Short mmCIF file of C-alpha atoms in Angstrom, two decimals:
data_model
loop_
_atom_site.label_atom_id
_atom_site.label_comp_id
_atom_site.label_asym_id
_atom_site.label_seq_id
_atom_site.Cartn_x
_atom_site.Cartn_y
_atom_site.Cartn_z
CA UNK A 20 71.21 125.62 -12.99
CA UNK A 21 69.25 123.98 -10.31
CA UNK A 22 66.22 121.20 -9.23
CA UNK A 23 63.08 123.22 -8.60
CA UNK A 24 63.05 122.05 -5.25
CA UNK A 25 65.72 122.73 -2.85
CA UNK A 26 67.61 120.28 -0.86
CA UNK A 27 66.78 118.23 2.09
CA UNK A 28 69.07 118.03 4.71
CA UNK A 29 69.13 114.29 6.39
CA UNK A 30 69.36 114.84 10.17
CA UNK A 31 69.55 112.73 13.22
CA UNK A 32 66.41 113.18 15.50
CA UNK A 33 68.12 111.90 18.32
CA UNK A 34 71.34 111.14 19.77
CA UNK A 35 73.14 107.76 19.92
CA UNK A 36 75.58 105.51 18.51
CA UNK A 37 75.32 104.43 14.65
CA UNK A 38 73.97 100.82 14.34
CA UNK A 39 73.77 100.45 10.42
CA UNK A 40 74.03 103.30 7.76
CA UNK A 41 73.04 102.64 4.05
CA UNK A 42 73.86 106.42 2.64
CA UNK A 43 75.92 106.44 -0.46
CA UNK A 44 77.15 109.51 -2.26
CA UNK A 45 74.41 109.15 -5.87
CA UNK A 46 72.09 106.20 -4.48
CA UNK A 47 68.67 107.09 -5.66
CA UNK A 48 66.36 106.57 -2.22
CA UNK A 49 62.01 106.44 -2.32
CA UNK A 50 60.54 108.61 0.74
CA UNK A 51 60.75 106.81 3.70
CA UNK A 52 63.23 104.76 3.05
CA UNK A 53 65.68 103.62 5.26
CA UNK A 54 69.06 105.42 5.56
CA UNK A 55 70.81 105.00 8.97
CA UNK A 56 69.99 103.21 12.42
CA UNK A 57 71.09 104.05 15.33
CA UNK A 58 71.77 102.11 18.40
CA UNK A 59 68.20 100.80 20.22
CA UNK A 60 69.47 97.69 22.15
CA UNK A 61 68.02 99.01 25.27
CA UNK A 62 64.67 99.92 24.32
CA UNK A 63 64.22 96.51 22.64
CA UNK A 64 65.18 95.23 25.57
CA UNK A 65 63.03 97.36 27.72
CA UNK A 66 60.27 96.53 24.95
CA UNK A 67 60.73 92.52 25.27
CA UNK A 68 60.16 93.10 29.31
CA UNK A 69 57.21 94.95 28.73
CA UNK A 70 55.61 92.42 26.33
CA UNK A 71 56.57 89.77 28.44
CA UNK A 72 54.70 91.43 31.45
CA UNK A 73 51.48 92.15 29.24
CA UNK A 74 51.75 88.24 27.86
CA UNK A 75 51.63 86.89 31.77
CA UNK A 76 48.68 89.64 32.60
CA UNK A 77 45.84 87.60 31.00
CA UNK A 78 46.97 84.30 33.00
CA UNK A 79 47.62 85.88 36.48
CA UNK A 80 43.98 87.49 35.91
CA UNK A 81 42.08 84.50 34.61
CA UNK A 82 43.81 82.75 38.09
CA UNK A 83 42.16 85.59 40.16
CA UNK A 84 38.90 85.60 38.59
CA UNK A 85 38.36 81.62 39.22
CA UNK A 86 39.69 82.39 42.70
CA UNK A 87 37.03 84.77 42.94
CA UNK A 88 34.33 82.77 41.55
CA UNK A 89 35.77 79.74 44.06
CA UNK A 90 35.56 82.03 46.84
CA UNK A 91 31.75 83.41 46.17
CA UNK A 92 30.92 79.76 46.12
CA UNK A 93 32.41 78.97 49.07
CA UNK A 94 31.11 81.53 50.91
CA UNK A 95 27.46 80.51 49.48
CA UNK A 96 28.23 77.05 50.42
CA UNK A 97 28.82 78.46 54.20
CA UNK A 98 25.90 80.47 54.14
CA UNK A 99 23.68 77.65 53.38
CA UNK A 100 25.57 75.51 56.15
CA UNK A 101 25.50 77.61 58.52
CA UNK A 102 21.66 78.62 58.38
CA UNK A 103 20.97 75.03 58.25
CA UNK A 104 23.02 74.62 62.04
CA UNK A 105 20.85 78.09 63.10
CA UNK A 106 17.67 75.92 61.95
CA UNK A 107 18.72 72.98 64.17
CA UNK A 108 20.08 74.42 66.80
CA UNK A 109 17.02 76.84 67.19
CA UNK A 110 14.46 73.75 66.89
CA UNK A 111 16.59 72.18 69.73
CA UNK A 112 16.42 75.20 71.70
CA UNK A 113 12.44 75.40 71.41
CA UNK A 114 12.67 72.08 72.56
CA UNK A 115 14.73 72.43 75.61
CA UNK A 116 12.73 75.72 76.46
CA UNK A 117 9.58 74.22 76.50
CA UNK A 118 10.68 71.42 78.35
CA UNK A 119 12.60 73.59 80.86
CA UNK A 120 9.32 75.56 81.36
CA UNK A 121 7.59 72.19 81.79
CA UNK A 122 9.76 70.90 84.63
CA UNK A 123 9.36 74.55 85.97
CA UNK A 124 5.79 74.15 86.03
CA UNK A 125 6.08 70.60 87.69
CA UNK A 126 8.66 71.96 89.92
CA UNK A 127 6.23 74.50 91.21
CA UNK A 128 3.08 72.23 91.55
CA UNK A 129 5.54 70.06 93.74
CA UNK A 130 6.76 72.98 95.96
CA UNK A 131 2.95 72.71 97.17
CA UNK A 132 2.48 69.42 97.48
CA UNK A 133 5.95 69.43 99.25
CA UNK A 134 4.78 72.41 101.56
CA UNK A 135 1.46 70.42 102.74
CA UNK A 136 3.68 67.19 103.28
CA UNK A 137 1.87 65.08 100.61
CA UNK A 138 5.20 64.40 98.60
CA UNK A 139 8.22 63.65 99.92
CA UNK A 140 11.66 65.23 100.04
CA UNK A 141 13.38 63.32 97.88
CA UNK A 142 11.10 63.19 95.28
CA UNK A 143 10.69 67.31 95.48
CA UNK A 144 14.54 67.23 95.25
CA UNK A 145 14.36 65.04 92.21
CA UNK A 146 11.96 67.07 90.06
CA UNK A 147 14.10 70.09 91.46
CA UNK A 148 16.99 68.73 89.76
CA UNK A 149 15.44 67.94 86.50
CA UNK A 150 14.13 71.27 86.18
CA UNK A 151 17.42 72.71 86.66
CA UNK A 152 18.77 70.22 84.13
CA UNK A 153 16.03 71.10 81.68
CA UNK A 154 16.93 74.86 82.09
CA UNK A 155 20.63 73.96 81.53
CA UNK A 156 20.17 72.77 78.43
CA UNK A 157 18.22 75.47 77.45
CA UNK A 158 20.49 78.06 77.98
CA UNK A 159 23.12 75.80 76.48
CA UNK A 160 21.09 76.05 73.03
CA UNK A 161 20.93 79.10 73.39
CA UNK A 162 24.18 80.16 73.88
CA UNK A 163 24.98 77.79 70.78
CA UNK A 164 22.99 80.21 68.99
CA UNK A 165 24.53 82.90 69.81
CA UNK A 166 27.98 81.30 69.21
CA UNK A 167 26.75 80.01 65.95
CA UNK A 168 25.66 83.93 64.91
CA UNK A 169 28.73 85.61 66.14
CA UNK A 170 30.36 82.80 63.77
CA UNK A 171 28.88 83.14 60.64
CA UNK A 172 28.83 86.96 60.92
CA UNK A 173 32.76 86.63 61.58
CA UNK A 174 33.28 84.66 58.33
CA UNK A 175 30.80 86.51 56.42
CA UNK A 176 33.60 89.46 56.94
CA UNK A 177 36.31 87.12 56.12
CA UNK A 178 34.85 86.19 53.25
CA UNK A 179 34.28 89.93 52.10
CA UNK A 180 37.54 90.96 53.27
CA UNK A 181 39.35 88.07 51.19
CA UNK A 182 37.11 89.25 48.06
CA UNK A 183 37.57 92.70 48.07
CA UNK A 184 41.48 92.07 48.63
CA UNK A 185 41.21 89.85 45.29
CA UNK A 186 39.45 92.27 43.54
CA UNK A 187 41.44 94.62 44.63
CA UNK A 188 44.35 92.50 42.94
CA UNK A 189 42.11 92.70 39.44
CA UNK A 190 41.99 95.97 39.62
CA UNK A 191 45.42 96.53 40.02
CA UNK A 192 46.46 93.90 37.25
CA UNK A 193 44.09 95.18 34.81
CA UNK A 194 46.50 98.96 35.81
CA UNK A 195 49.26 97.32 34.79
CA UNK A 196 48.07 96.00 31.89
CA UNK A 197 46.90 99.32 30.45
CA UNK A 198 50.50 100.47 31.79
CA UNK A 199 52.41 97.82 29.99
CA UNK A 200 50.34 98.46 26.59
CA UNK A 201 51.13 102.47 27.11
CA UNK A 202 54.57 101.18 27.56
CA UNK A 203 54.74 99.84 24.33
CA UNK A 204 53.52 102.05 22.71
CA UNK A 205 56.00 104.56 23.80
CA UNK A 206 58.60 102.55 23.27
CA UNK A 207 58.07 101.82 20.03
CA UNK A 208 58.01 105.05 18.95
CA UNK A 209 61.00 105.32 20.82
CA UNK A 210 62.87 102.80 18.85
CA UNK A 211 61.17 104.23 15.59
CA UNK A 212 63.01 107.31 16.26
CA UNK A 213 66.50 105.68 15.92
CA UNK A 214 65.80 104.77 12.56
CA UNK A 215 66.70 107.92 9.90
CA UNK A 216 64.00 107.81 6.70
CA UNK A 217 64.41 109.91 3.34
CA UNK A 218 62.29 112.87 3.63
CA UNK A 219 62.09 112.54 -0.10
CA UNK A 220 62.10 111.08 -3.12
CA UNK A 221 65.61 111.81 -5.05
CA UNK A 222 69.31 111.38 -4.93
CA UNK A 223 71.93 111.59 -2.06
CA UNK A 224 73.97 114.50 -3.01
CA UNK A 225 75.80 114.74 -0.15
CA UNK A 226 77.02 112.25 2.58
CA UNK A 227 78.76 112.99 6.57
CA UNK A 228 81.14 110.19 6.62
CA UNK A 229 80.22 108.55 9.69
CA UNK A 230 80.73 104.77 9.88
CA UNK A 231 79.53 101.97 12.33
CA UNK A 232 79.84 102.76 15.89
CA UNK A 233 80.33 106.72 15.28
CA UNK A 234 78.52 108.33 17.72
CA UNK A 235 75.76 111.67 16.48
CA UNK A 236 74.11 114.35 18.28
CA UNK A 237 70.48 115.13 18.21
CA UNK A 238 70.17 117.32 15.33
CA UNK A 239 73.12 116.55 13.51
CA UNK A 240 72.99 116.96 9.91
CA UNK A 241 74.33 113.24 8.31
CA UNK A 242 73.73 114.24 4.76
CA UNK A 243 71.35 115.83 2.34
CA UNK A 244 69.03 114.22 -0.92
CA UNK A 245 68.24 116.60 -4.15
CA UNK A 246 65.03 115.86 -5.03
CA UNK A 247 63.63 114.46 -8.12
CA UNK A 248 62.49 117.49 -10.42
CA UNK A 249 62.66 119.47 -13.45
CA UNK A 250 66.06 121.82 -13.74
CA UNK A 251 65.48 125.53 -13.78
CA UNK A 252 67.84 128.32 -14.53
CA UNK A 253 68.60 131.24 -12.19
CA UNK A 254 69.78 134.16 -13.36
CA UNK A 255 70.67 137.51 -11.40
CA UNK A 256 71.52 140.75 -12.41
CA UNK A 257 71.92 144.31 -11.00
CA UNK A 258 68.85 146.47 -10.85
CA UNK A 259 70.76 149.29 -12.87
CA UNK A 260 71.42 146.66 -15.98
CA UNK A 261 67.59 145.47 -15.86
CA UNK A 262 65.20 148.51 -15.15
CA UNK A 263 63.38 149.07 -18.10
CA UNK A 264 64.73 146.13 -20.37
CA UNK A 265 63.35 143.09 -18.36
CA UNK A 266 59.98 142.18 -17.79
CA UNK A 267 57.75 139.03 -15.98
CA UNK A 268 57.06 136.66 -18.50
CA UNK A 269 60.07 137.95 -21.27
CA UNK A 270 61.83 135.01 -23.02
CA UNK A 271 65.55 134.34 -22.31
CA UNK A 272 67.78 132.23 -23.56
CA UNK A 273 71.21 131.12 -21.69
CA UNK A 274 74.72 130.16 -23.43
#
């Protein structure tokens, strides 16, 4: 006499140390209940870090993206600063050069008058002098310019260099964040798998005496459950006793 469904063996999917173990010899257990735990300090532990690291993601990220947006201002702000000082510096330069061409002209117009002897020396030698002061200044603008270019092309790179190196920091963040939720997930299911479930429905018929702190290999067979079912009755008999008297479907009765 036996259940119409045979016997399922309890095993251990895993190896590890026994945390907690419920199995009783007759208990009647519901599939996917909870029989025996083993040991999973470590990968809660590992879990907690993991969590922790996603939980500080968000905050390190928001930090970079208002440094970001703080920088791209900035960097607006300098644009608009320094194209301003271009403006001025280029109106003074105008300036300058058309007063420098100016004095040249007078400076010419008195190298004639000077060569015919109708001005003197010292007043050639005076509008000499402002010419070459006027012409000065010029090319003082105008190296400003050029200073003020090289500038703002220089921090124009800085700027993009520090940006790209923060986004390059987002990037990387948002990495580890898809990491750390992979992470998780695995270790979840790792710590899943150190907890033994009833494969069915039924009755603990048989029970490894393992308590507490006993240690089980991967595989390991810890017990077995007979199912919840109807009884049938099995019967065998030698082919020489049967041939010709039994038949599929014949009525039997047992004593």
């Amino acid at each position: 006499v036996e259940v119409e469904q045979a016997a399922h063996a309890v095993m251990a999917p895993i190896a590890g140390k026994i945390a907690a173990t419920s199995m009783r010899l007759g208990k009647a257990v519901e599939v996917g209940e909870n029989l025996l735990e083993l040991d999973a300090s470590t990968e809660r532990l590992r879990l907690q870090e993991e969590e922790a690291k996603l939980t500080a993601i968000p905050v390190q990220l928001a930090a970079l993206v208002r440094q970001i947006g703080d920088e791209e201002r900035a960097a607006e702000h300098g644009r608009g600063t320094t194209a301003s000082s271009l403006e001025q510096a280029q109106a003074r330069y105008r300036e300058a050069r058309s007063a420098a061409s100016f004095a040249q002209d007078q400076l010419q117009r008195m190298a004639q008058l000077r060569s015919m002897n109708i001005v003197a020396e010292v007043e050639f030698l005076r509008i000499r002098t402002e010419a070459e002061k006027a012409q000065a200044s010029a090319d003082a603008l105008l190296h400003e310019i050029k200073r003020l270019t090289s500038d703002a092309l220089t921090k124009r790179h800085e700027k993009h260099a520090a940006l790209e190196a923060l986004r390059r920091d987002v990037a990387m963040l948002e990495g580890q964040r898809e990491l750390s939720i992979a992470s998780i997930a695995r270790l979840k299911q790792d710590i899943d798998k150190h907890v033994i479930r009833a494969p069915v429905s039924g009755v603990i018929g048989e029970v490894v005496p393992l308590q507490a702190g006993a240690f089980v290999d991967a595989g390991a067979v810890t017990g077995s459950i007979i199912p919840s079912g109807n009884l049938r009755i099995v019967a065998e008999f030698t082919p020489a006793r049967v041939l010709g008297r039994m038949h599929a479907g014949q009525h039997a009765r047992l004593r």
